[in-house]
XYZ file of C-alpha atoms in Angstrom:
686
model
C 2.830 -167.561 -167.618
C 1.548 -170.870 -167.284
C 4.164 -172.101 -170.013
C 6.976 -170.949 -167.971
C 9.495 -173.219 -166.380
C 9.805 -172.614 -162.778
C 13.058 -171.582 -160.757
C 13.544 -172.136 -157.147
C 15.928 -169.195 -155.255
C 16.900 -170.219 -151.687
C 18.981 -167.521 -150.482
C 18.632 -165.916 -147.063
C 19.349 -162.211 -148.616
C 16.206 -160.891 -149.590
C 18.098 -158.124 -151.525
C 19.742 -161.320 -153.581
C 16.655 -163.063 -154.088
C 15.361 -159.423 -155.547
C 18.304 -159.100 -158.038
C 18.048 -162.630 -159.383
C 14.474 -162.686 -159.670
C 14.622 -159.311 -161.905
C 17.082 -160.815 -164.029
C 15.298 -164.323 -164.527
C 11.307 -163.307 -163.725
C 10.578 -162.440 -167.848
C 11.397 -165.957 -168.797
C 10.923 -168.028 -165.422
C 8.442 -168.363 -162.521
C 10.209 -167.536 -159.411
C 9.497 -169.153 -156.138
C 11.491 -167.865 -153.307
C 12.425 -169.028 -149.851
C 14.796 -167.663 -147.030
C 16.701 -171.033 -145.681
C 17.530 -174.623 -146.791
C 14.691 -176.065 -144.495
C 12.190 -174.082 -146.730
C 14.006 -175.050 -149.957
C 13.812 -178.612 -148.748
C 9.969 -178.278 -148.006
C 9.288 -176.769 -151.625
C 11.255 -179.425 -153.593
C 9.443 -182.119 -151.848
C 5.996 -180.596 -152.684
C 6.774 -179.215 -155.880
C 9.444 -181.736 -157.570
C 7.693 -181.930 -160.845
C 7.426 -178.321 -161.297
C 10.809 -177.025 -160.379
C 13.405 -177.214 -163.093
C 16.395 -175.461 -161.256
C 17.432 -174.700 -157.546
C 19.618 -171.648 -157.143
C 21.208 -172.145 -153.705
C 23.443 -169.877 -151.286
C 25.811 -171.879 -148.941
C 25.725 -169.484 -145.717
C 21.787 -169.721 -144.555
C 20.086 -170.289 -141.158
C 18.510 -173.544 -140.395
C 19.640 -175.501 -142.852
C 22.762 -174.367 -145.108
C 23.436 -174.786 -148.785
C 25.825 -177.798 -148.084
C 23.090 -179.537 -145.827
C 20.679 -178.987 -148.927
C 22.663 -180.966 -151.321
C 23.174 -183.661 -148.982
C 19.549 -184.000 -148.233
C 18.525 -183.692 -152.154
C 21.596 -186.817 -152.616
C 19.680 -188.866 -149.948
C 16.057 -188.371 -151.273
C 16.947 -188.641 -154.616
C 15.918 -185.321 -155.578
C 19.539 -184.059 -157.167
C 19.025 -186.540 -160.109
C 15.854 -184.743 -161.364
C 16.639 -181.087 -159.883
C 19.913 -179.404 -161.215
C 21.603 -177.115 -158.715
C 23.628 -173.845 -159.406
C 25.341 -172.698 -156.166
C 25.003 -168.893 -155.744
C 27.756 -167.444 -153.124
C 30.224 -165.024 -152.406
C 32.483 -167.718 -151.194
C 35.336 -168.100 -153.451
C 37.239 -170.421 -151.537
C 38.207 -173.285 -153.757
C 36.914 -175.914 -150.846
C 33.613 -174.645 -151.191
C 33.406 -174.821 -155.038
C 34.810 -178.495 -154.994
C 32.698 -179.324 -151.993
C 29.702 -177.996 -153.940
C 30.399 -180.057 -157.194
C 31.594 -183.411 -155.008
C 27.857 -182.877 -153.718
C 26.234 -182.673 -157.293
C 26.187 -179.017 -157.809
C 25.988 -178.329 -161.943
C 27.261 -174.805 -161.566
C 28.712 -172.515 -158.978
C 28.367 -168.506 -159.375
C 29.999 -165.912 -157.393
C 28.618 -162.765 -156.480
C 28.369 -159.889 -157.479
C 26.070 -161.127 -159.996
C 26.701 -160.346 -163.866
C 23.063 -160.851 -165.334
C 24.679 -162.133 -168.664
C 26.493 -164.668 -166.859
C 23.490 -165.496 -164.680
C 21.147 -166.051 -167.569
C 23.570 -167.678 -169.756
C 24.264 -170.319 -167.023
C 21.200 -170.789 -165.928
C 19.628 -171.227 -169.502
C 22.329 -173.786 -170.118
C 21.893 -175.589 -166.881
C 18.323 -176.348 -167.913
C 19.047 -177.090 -171.228
C 21.514 -179.907 -170.403
C 19.466 -180.982 -167.867
C 16.519 -181.340 -170.234
C 18.856 -183.215 -172.860
C 20.030 -185.713 -170.295
C 16.368 -186.581 -169.439
C 15.354 -187.448 -172.860
C 18.437 -189.399 -173.507
C 17.755 -191.394 -170.276
C 14.136 -191.796 -171.119
C 15.372 -192.940 -174.788
C 17.580 -195.339 -173.179
C 14.718 -196.488 -170.716
C 12.327 -196.969 -173.380
C 14.982 -198.754 -175.808
C 15.375 -201.257 -172.528
C 12.157 -201.421 -171.810
C 11.623 -202.893 -175.388
C 14.289 -205.291 -175.301
C 13.440 -206.803 -171.797
C 9.797 -206.920 -172.869
C 10.994 -208.825 -176.010
C 13.365 -211.273 -173.872
C 10.370 -211.907 -171.242
C 7.985 -212.518 -174.249
C 10.268 -215.069 -175.900
C 11.099 -216.958 -172.634
C 7.290 -216.896 -172.244
C 6.547 -218.308 -175.652
C 8.999 -221.033 -175.107
C 7.772 -221.672 -171.596
C 4.290 -221.635 -172.388
C 4.771 -223.911 -175.395
C 6.217 -226.478 -172.752
C 3.683 -226.151 -170.601
C 0.945 -226.702 -173.337
C 2.976 -229.601 -174.428
C 2.908 -231.012 -170.804
C -0.750 -230.337 -170.393
C -0.381 -227.693 -167.493
C -2.107 -224.487 -167.191
C -0.247 -221.591 -168.766
C -0.150 -219.743 -165.764
C 2.448 -222.074 -164.044
C 5.475 -220.216 -165.445
C 3.580 -216.874 -164.261
C 3.015 -218.564 -161.024
C 6.776 -219.807 -160.472
C 7.966 -216.254 -161.387
C 5.649 -214.707 -158.799
C 6.231 -217.105 -156.376
C 9.963 -216.914 -156.628
C 10.214 -213.096 -156.554
C 8.144 -213.054 -153.140
C 10.435 -215.399 -151.536
C 13.725 -213.671 -152.616
C 12.570 -210.357 -151.295
C 11.483 -211.556 -148.285
C 14.903 -213.539 -148.085
C 17.363 -210.697 -148.370
C 15.140 -208.912 -146.016
C 15.962 -211.769 -143.027
C 19.550 -212.372 -144.249
C 22.490 -211.229 -146.175
C 24.113 -214.672 -146.453
C 23.542 -214.995 -150.163
C 24.860 -211.517 -151.154
C 21.285 -211.110 -153.403
C 20.678 -207.778 -155.125
C 17.695 -206.450 -156.820
C 19.433 -207.168 -160.091
C 19.980 -210.991 -159.071
C 16.369 -211.267 -158.232
C 14.998 -209.952 -161.399
C 17.644 -212.390 -163.219
C 16.462 -215.341 -161.233
C 12.858 -214.819 -161.317
C 13.311 -214.277 -165.330
C 15.310 -217.557 -165.333
C 12.761 -219.716 -163.502
C 10.378 -219.297 -166.464
C 12.915 -221.933 -168.248
C 13.189 -224.351 -165.318
C 11.233 -227.253 -167.137
C 12.758 -226.800 -170.605
C 14.173 -230.086 -170.252
C 10.653 -231.790 -170.708
C 10.991 -230.949 -174.604
C 12.654 -234.386 -174.530
C 10.282 -236.188 -172.701
C 7.910 -238.457 -174.428
C 4.110 -236.965 -174.313
C 2.929 -240.129 -173.134
C 4.805 -239.974 -170.058
C 4.257 -236.205 -169.550
C 0.548 -236.799 -169.507
C 0.186 -239.881 -167.936
C -3.324 -239.661 -165.554
C -1.769 -242.557 -163.492
C 1.284 -243.181 -161.434
C 4.469 -243.542 -163.486
C 5.966 -246.733 -163.387
C 9.795 -246.714 -161.936
C 11.128 -246.928 -165.645
C 8.814 -243.839 -166.621
C 9.807 -241.765 -163.411
C 13.673 -242.562 -164.495
C 12.928 -241.150 -167.834
C 10.907 -238.358 -166.433
C 13.840 -237.250 -163.891
C 16.289 -236.669 -167.180
C 14.310 -233.370 -167.901
C 16.712 -231.401 -165.434
C 19.473 -232.416 -166.721
C 18.505 -232.190 -170.240
C 17.138 -228.792 -169.797
C 20.555 -227.712 -168.528
C 22.194 -229.419 -171.624
C 19.902 -227.557 -173.784
C 20.814 -224.309 -172.730
C 24.941 -225.106 -172.375
C 24.688 -225.971 -175.800
C 23.220 -222.277 -177.219
C 26.153 -221.164 -179.207
C 28.193 -218.202 -177.741
C 25.558 -217.512 -175.118
C 27.335 -219.794 -172.299
C 28.577 -216.811 -170.410
C 25.401 -214.424 -170.442
C 24.000 -214.112 -166.859
C 20.709 -215.507 -167.817
C 22.094 -218.706 -169.192
C 24.226 -219.370 -166.357
C 21.578 -218.781 -163.569
C 18.885 -220.731 -166.220
C 21.450 -223.787 -166.253
C 21.686 -223.876 -162.195
C 17.694 -223.647 -162.046
C 17.268 -226.112 -164.823
C 19.645 -228.569 -163.221
C 19.194 -228.380 -159.685
C 15.409 -227.374 -158.655
C 14.967 -230.683 -158.131
C 17.491 -231.381 -155.536
C 16.486 -231.152 -151.663
C 18.246 -229.917 -148.753
C 18.888 -233.169 -147.190
C 20.601 -234.413 -150.409
C 17.839 -236.846 -151.665
C 16.831 -234.809 -154.855
C 18.126 -235.445 -158.240
C 20.106 -235.400 -160.484
C 23.379 -234.963 -158.564
C 22.279 -235.426 -154.815
C 23.440 -232.345 -153.772
C 23.023 -231.202 -150.314
C 22.237 -227.906 -148.339
C 23.870 -224.937 -149.548
C 25.555 -226.956 -152.282
C 22.503 -226.146 -154.077
C 22.692 -222.685 -155.734
C 20.139 -220.229 -153.925
C 18.216 -219.605 -156.902
C 17.421 -223.230 -157.615
C 16.558 -223.580 -153.767
C 13.949 -221.041 -154.281
C 12.681 -222.096 -157.796
C 12.341 -225.877 -156.430
C 10.110 -224.296 -153.433
C 8.094 -222.429 -155.929
C 7.570 -225.587 -158.029
C 6.320 -227.672 -155.533
C 3.945 -225.079 -153.850
C 2.502 -224.492 -157.293
C 2.207 -228.134 -158.341
C 0.243 -228.762 -155.015
C -1.993 -225.995 -155.367
C -2.723 -226.713 -159.204
C -4.789 -229.493 -161.012
C -3.094 -231.852 -162.805
C -3.989 -234.967 -164.894
C -2.947 -237.297 -162.149
C -4.490 -235.134 -158.986
C -7.000 -232.267 -157.721
C -5.592 -229.109 -156.522
C -4.715 -228.637 -152.582
C -6.107 -225.542 -151.292
C -3.351 -223.143 -150.439
C -3.348 -223.530 -146.783
C -2.766 -227.148 -146.975
C -0.159 -226.837 -149.609
C 1.781 -224.500 -147.021
C 1.283 -226.978 -144.537
C 2.193 -229.990 -146.295
C 5.540 -228.246 -147.298
C 6.482 -226.838 -143.691
C 5.771 -230.315 -142.320
C 8.038 -231.979 -144.741
C 5.582 -233.764 -146.797
C 6.977 -232.780 -149.906
C 10.691 -233.259 -149.168
C 13.195 -231.074 -147.083
C 14.098 -227.677 -147.936
C 15.921 -224.833 -146.445
C 14.586 -223.943 -143.283
C 15.097 -219.823 -143.903
C 13.155 -220.467 -147.250
C 10.312 -222.077 -144.985
C 10.272 -219.156 -142.822
C 9.964 -216.885 -145.619
C 7.160 -219.237 -147.452
C 5.202 -218.788 -143.799
C 5.834 -215.179 -143.807
C 4.517 -214.214 -147.327
C 1.548 -217.100 -147.207
C -1.110 -214.423 -147.152
C 0.158 -212.373 -149.739
C 0.938 -215.243 -151.757
C -2.680 -216.255 -151.855
C -3.911 -212.997 -153.088
C -1.136 -212.424 -155.393
C -2.039 -215.743 -157.313
C -5.497 -215.143 -157.156
C -5.334 -211.709 -159.239
C -2.499 -212.337 -161.418
C -2.728 -212.478 -164.895
C 0.083 -213.159 -167.483
C -0.021 -209.964 -169.460
C -0.475 -207.814 -166.045
C 2.533 -209.430 -164.687
C 4.670 -209.190 -167.093
C 4.123 -205.817 -167.933
C 4.718 -204.955 -164.080
C 7.669 -207.156 -163.984
C 9.375 -205.524 -166.700
C 8.715 -202.005 -165.919
C 10.231 -202.959 -162.164
C 13.412 -204.282 -163.905
C 13.594 -201.276 -166.329
C 13.236 -199.202 -163.010
C 16.289 -201.107 -161.101
C 18.215 -200.618 -164.159
C 17.683 -196.936 -164.450
C 18.053 -196.537 -160.844
C 20.976 -194.231 -161.462
C 19.629 -192.583 -164.353
C 17.175 -189.990 -164.754
C 13.843 -190.196 -166.298
C 11.305 -186.928 -168.146
C 7.951 -186.438 -167.011
C 5.679 -185.587 -169.772
C 3.082 -182.883 -169.350
C 0.516 -185.226 -169.088
C 1.859 -187.311 -166.248
C 2.050 -183.600 -164.238
C -1.767 -183.056 -165.346
C -2.443 -186.860 -163.972
C -0.505 -186.207 -160.625
C -2.455 -182.792 -160.237
C -6.018 -184.574 -160.803
C -4.850 -187.085 -158.323
C -3.982 -184.273 -155.973
C -7.732 -182.493 -156.599
C -9.001 -186.120 -155.697
C -7.020 -186.484 -152.483
C -8.020 -183.197 -151.307
C -11.588 -183.717 -152.011
C -12.263 -186.969 -150.498
C -10.108 -185.645 -147.664
C -12.311 -182.696 -147.040
C -15.608 -185.320 -147.558
C -14.451 -188.136 -144.831
C -13.207 -185.205 -142.282
C -10.082 -186.892 -141.801
C -6.827 -185.395 -141.179
C -4.413 -186.429 -143.978
C -0.576 -186.030 -143.232
C 2.227 -186.814 -144.939
C 5.739 -186.713 -142.805
C 9.199 -186.732 -144.021
C 12.279 -186.875 -142.200
C 14.527 -185.211 -144.014
C 14.009 -182.415 -143.859
C 11.703 -183.103 -141.034
C 8.408 -181.400 -141.749
C 4.763 -182.652 -141.758
C 2.481 -181.815 -145.282
C -1.510 -181.490 -143.874
C -4.201 -182.070 -146.124
C -6.305 -178.806 -147.313
C -9.059 -179.553 -144.845
C -6.779 -180.872 -142.063
C -5.082 -177.504 -141.972
C -8.281 -175.341 -141.830
C -9.705 -177.492 -139.037
C -6.479 -177.471 -136.866
C -5.956 -173.374 -137.823
C -2.543 -174.481 -138.761
C -0.346 -173.931 -141.910
C -0.102 -176.781 -144.312
C 3.134 -177.380 -144.307
C 4.802 -177.356 -140.693
C 8.640 -177.476 -140.479
C 10.392 -179.251 -137.420
C 7.335 -180.521 -136.279
C 8.395 -181.459 -132.872
C 8.784 -177.811 -131.917
C 5.547 -176.712 -133.706
C 2.111 -176.610 -131.870
C 1.052 -179.976 -133.900
C 3.824 -181.940 -131.953
C 3.641 -179.989 -128.693
C -0.002 -178.968 -127.973
C -2.158 -180.793 -130.395
C -0.268 -184.013 -129.283
C 1.802 -184.174 -126.171
C 5.340 -184.134 -126.773
C 5.542 -187.688 -125.124
C 2.711 -188.900 -127.560
C 4.076 -187.553 -130.500
C 7.802 -188.995 -130.062
C 5.947 -192.271 -129.309
C 4.111 -191.923 -132.723
C 7.291 -191.139 -134.329
C 9.056 -194.130 -132.919
C 6.756 -196.367 -133.936
C 6.569 -195.226 -137.367
C 10.110 -195.455 -137.431
C 10.464 -199.019 -135.787
C 8.057 -200.447 -138.885
C 9.711 -202.537 -141.495
C 8.847 -202.430 -145.481
C 7.201 -205.764 -145.212
C 5.386 -204.617 -141.922
C 5.101 -200.863 -142.613
C 1.514 -199.722 -141.025
C 1.087 -198.607 -137.751
C -2.125 -197.806 -135.830
C -2.175 -196.182 -132.305
C -4.637 -194.138 -130.276
C -4.305 -190.650 -128.518
C -6.066 -187.922 -126.416
C -5.323 -185.164 -128.709
C -6.295 -181.432 -128.112
C -8.337 -180.358 -131.020
C -9.287 -176.607 -130.958
C -8.846 -176.637 -127.064
C -11.176 -179.986 -126.681
C -9.608 -182.989 -125.479
C -10.625 -185.733 -127.896
C -9.917 -189.486 -128.654
C -8.107 -190.033 -131.856
C -6.800 -192.781 -134.091
C -3.618 -192.364 -136.112
C -3.048 -194.738 -138.913
C -0.093 -194.428 -140.733
C 2.040 -196.384 -143.345
C 5.757 -195.664 -143.095
C 8.196 -195.219 -146.559
C 11.129 -196.910 -147.154
C 13.710 -196.360 -149.847
C 14.263 -199.257 -152.407
C 17.963 -199.650 -151.540
C 19.415 -202.971 -151.108
C 19.471 -201.882 -147.368
C 16.172 -199.751 -147.192
C 16.317 -196.697 -145.388
C 13.336 -194.703 -143.611
C 11.896 -192.203 -145.139
C 8.854 -190.666 -143.328
C 5.226 -192.054 -143.484
C 1.932 -190.741 -144.530
C -1.388 -191.244 -142.824
C -4.395 -190.116 -141.122
C -5.957 -188.902 -137.947
C -9.334 -190.040 -137.465
C -11.903 -188.959 -134.833
C -12.967 -191.613 -132.651
C -14.273 -189.810 -129.428
C -17.628 -190.746 -129.565
C -17.052 -194.143 -130.729
C -14.281 -194.423 -127.400
C -16.804 -192.897 -125.356
C -19.584 -195.344 -126.044
C -16.883 -198.353 -125.632
C -16.121 -196.962 -122.108
C -19.858 -196.489 -121.166
C -20.592 -200.350 -122.101
C -17.127 -201.220 -120.343
C -18.827 -199.330 -117.605
C -21.908 -201.148 -117.873
C -19.991 -204.427 -118.038
C -18.404 -203.663 -114.667
C -21.469 -202.316 -112.756
C -24.758 -203.631 -111.019
C -27.390 -202.399 -113.037
C -29.660 -201.951 -110.097
C -27.310 -200.199 -107.813
C -24.600 -198.719 -109.884
C -21.715 -200.286 -107.678
C -19.341 -202.611 -109.226
C -20.480 -206.154 -109.600
C -18.580 -208.958 -107.606
C -16.330 -209.883 -110.631
C -14.917 -206.256 -111.527
C -14.550 -205.574 -107.685
C -12.504 -209.070 -107.349
C -10.437 -207.735 -109.931
C -9.384 -204.574 -108.506
C -9.215 -205.653 -105.127
C -6.926 -208.554 -105.897
C -4.739 -205.989 -108.140
C -4.167 -203.979 -105.069
C -3.653 -206.235 -102.739
C -1.080 -207.737 -104.815
C 0.580 -204.573 -106.020
C 2.777 -204.075 -102.473
C 2.133 -200.757 -102.298
C 2.966 -201.224 -98.379
C -0.506 -199.893 -97.245
C -2.953 -201.224 -94.734
C -6.748 -202.676 -96.134
C -9.582 -203.944 -94.776
C -12.446 -205.781 -96.410
C -16.177 -205.201 -95.292
C -18.553 -208.054 -95.841
C -22.413 -207.182 -94.859
C -25.677 -208.798 -95.268
C -29.210 -207.622 -94.778
C -30.724 -210.080 -92.758
C -34.480 -210.363 -92.503
C -34.303 -208.534 -96.081
C -36.322 -211.237 -97.875
C -39.095 -211.392 -95.366
C -39.319 -207.673 -96.169
C -39.222 -207.942 -99.621
C -42.134 -210.809 -99.560
C -44.407 -208.630 -97.442
C -43.928 -205.230 -99.215
C -42.973 -206.466 -102.689
C -40.256 -206.579 -104.927
C -40.527 -202.382 -105.976
C -39.973 -202.047 -102.321
C -36.901 -204.451 -102.038
C -35.426 -202.711 -104.797
C -35.720 -199.436 -103.329
C -34.269 -200.665 -100.180
C -31.297 -201.860 -102.203
C -30.668 -198.797 -103.941
C -31.292 -196.796 -101.230
C -28.717 -198.938 -99.172
C -26.028 -198.423 -101.967
C -26.697 -194.528 -101.651
C -25.936 -194.893 -98.194
C -22.318 -196.602 -98.771
C -21.363 -193.863 -101.364
C -21.996 -191.544 -98.905
C -20.498 -193.095 -96.307
C -17.019 -193.898 -98.194
C -14.066 -191.894 -99.423
C -13.305 -191.591 -103.415
C -10.533 -194.210 -103.008
C -12.695 -197.020 -101.214
C -14.531 -199.363 -103.613
C -17.754 -200.977 -103.179
C -19.613 -203.337 -104.780
C -23.044 -205.105 -104.534
C -22.358 -209.076 -104.621
C -26.159 -209.800 -105.493
C -29.120 -210.138 -103.567
C -28.979 -208.057 -100.370
C -24.858 -208.565 -99.940
C -22.629 -205.953 -100.221
C -18.663 -205.421 -100.122
C -16.493 -202.449 -99.052
C -12.632 -202.334 -99.627
C -10.836 -199.500 -97.680
C -7.705 -198.362 -96.646
C -6.824 -197.596 -92.720
C -3.980 -196.011 -91.248
C -3.876 -197.128 -87.582
C -7.298 -198.384 -86.147
C -9.927 -199.141 -88.813
C -12.571 -199.560 -85.993
C -13.946 -195.913 -86.218
C -14.485 -196.061 -89.757
C -16.282 -199.270 -89.953
C -18.147 -198.167 -86.843
C -19.232 -194.822 -89.053
C -20.271 -197.030 -91.754
C -22.165 -199.749 -89.648
C -24.536 -196.900 -88.011
C -24.985 -194.882 -91.055
C -26.659 -197.880 -92.401
C -27.785 -200.083 -90.013
C -30.345 -197.731 -88.356
C -32.368 -196.797 -91.518
C -34.738 -199.900 -91.820
C -35.383 -200.701 -88.183
C -39.351 -199.954 -88.889
C -39.070 -202.875 -91.367
C -37.257 -205.334 -89.292
C -34.163 -205.589 -91.559
C -30.674 -205.607 -89.990
C -27.125 -205.707 -90.881
C -24.460 -208.598 -89.919
C -21.259 -207.552 -90.980
C -17.737 -208.938 -90.966
C -14.433 -207.157 -91.522
C -11.223 -208.957 -92.388
C -7.454 -207.777 -92.817
C -5.722 -207.791 -96.393
C -2.688 -208.561 -94.402
C -3.908 -211.830 -93.376
C -4.774 -212.846 -96.806
C -1.264 -213.375 -98.054
C -2.406 -211.737 -101.580
C -5.403 -213.959 -101.804
C -8.916 -212.448 -102.539
C -10.725 -215.718 -101.709
C -8.915 -215.989 -98.496
C -9.774 -212.325 -97.448
C -13.548 -213.142 -98.725
C -14.025 -216.036 -96.882
C -12.249 -214.407 -93.812
C -15.124 -211.372 -93.752
C -17.907 -213.899 -94.794
C -16.981 -215.831 -92.105
C -16.843 -213.075 -89.386
C -20.506 -211.555 -90.640
C -21.842 -215.126 -90.187
C -20.440 -215.340 -86.692
C -22.464 -212.161 -86.115
C -25.722 -213.889 -87.255
C -24.714 -216.767 -84.952
C -24.795 -214.411 -81.829
C -27.373 -211.838 -82.656
C -27.269 -210.094 -85.586
C -27.362 -206.139 -86.278
C -23.584 -205.927 -85.421
C -19.957 -205.998 -86.522
C -17.221 -207.934 -85.971
C -13.428 -208.263 -86.747
C -12.265 -211.633 -88.060
C -9.928 -213.365 -85.513
C -9.224 -216.462 -83.772
C -12.352 -216.404 -81.628
C -14.654 -216.463 -84.867
C -13.289 -220.242 -85.567
C -14.317 -220.397 -82.000
C -17.912 -219.498 -82.533
C -18.788 -220.869 -85.831
C -19.251 -224.435 -86.187
C -17.237 -225.017 -89.437
C -19.376 -227.607 -90.741
C -22.459 -225.494 -90.403
C -20.995 -222.825 -92.079
C -19.766 -224.854 -95.030
C -23.313 -226.054 -95.460
C -24.842 -222.525 -95.066
C -22.604 -221.604 -98.273
C -23.965 -224.407 -100.134
């Protein structure tokens, strides 16, 4: 059984599935689904195992034509052949099936001999095509590898003669590729394809080939060149172009054409002050512009016989600030965007690994429309990776997920599905418990939008949501990486990521935040937090009426000195508790420090009854210890949105009470100014 190929049958009729299964089960392993959505889910999950899809046209949820369209969009149609099975005999159905990539069309009722013959023929033909494609890919790989090897041998000979590091060619190649990939995502002005990127990066290795004609004593001179020597050195660009153009019968090869442009013009500058031809702006081919920038960067960051290396950061700043000539502003933006990536790439690069990586990338691009076979060894390795994936997911107790746009579904890790009590495969997740109960619908839509609104260059999102996990509300962090197609205009395909429980961490942080806003002795807000919240309210324009109550416990210091600090602390804590019991939930209370307190509250018509009640509940508590209250009240409407003004008015009203006998309260009005000697009030504050 283990050696059998696997066929997927997608038909909403159980009878039809059973008939086909009976015809084929002795030769193939059969997987059955009853609609197109389930078929797409199985194809995504078992792409390397399914060798053929038998697909009905008329099905619920997602019909056969929609499945074919989705397979085309995701590229599955290239690796999995499809035979349409339908009772529809209309030529339009048949033509549409073939147009969408179906390999065969079988009409019902089924004839066993016909079904088996066409299934086996289609699988054999697909296998042969894959074998041929793989052979072609290997040939192209070897050819590309040989081409790159010859270019690198020639270029490294030049570097050896020039006294420079053999890594210079590799660095130019890496920088050029990164700049071009960033450029095509920023603008379509230059009409650069992925093939063009491979061509330009390969040709970049030839940029200094003309130095073969420069005398060694000039190339390796440790000091500054004389004017005559520099004039000789500058001839290398034109000389390199001449060498390439003189290669017999190869002048029309794309590599030669692009190499010629790079050799001749990689020392031109955007302002026209370069050489040999003084080209300006977009007169300079974009390949030469990019290699010119790459060459300057690597020259700055590499040690030469005549200079030490600059740091990565210093080199980028020098280039961007125009200290090394003028470059295309768009390319300077690209350089700044890739700065950190560039630093990492050049640090870890080696000639062998880069060459192999780039060659494989080139072959992949050239085989974009072809089909590659998958060996049994590859499948075993992928299965091993899946086992590791599930093992580490279970150990870490993180919910891992894979989200695809077409068809829209989420596949959970084995442990994640068990923990949530859900199936691993969730079709139409927005309508499922996953997207409507574990997440709130608003939060789930927000997550999907955030993942979709990323870019191939900045594809990671990190957000926090309050999720309903097994009946408990818990804070979780979602970290996701979006997946994009490798088309010239990348298309969003979905995302993969993990859901991490941060509830304990969140609660600890909230506790710390609470401690930072609270007075440790009384538990009331400290003055900084109180001021911030009151300022927000009085500037909100909500149309409500508010007052600020300020009061001071007169003679507290004397009682504290007489009865001790422990007694004083107990009085302050007791006063805070009386305040909490005297105010409403929406009111805000604060201990300013020492024996001073603040209350901010809303009122409807007359605030005095509220003030009088609070004053009476607090002021009578400490008469035996000769502690009295001086309370001042100010109106928010008079403060014009300024907290300091609101506070000063309440403070002045309280001080006027002290001046006239203490143990009372007063609302701020014009009479307060008459009672107070302004200078004495200012002196008191100082």
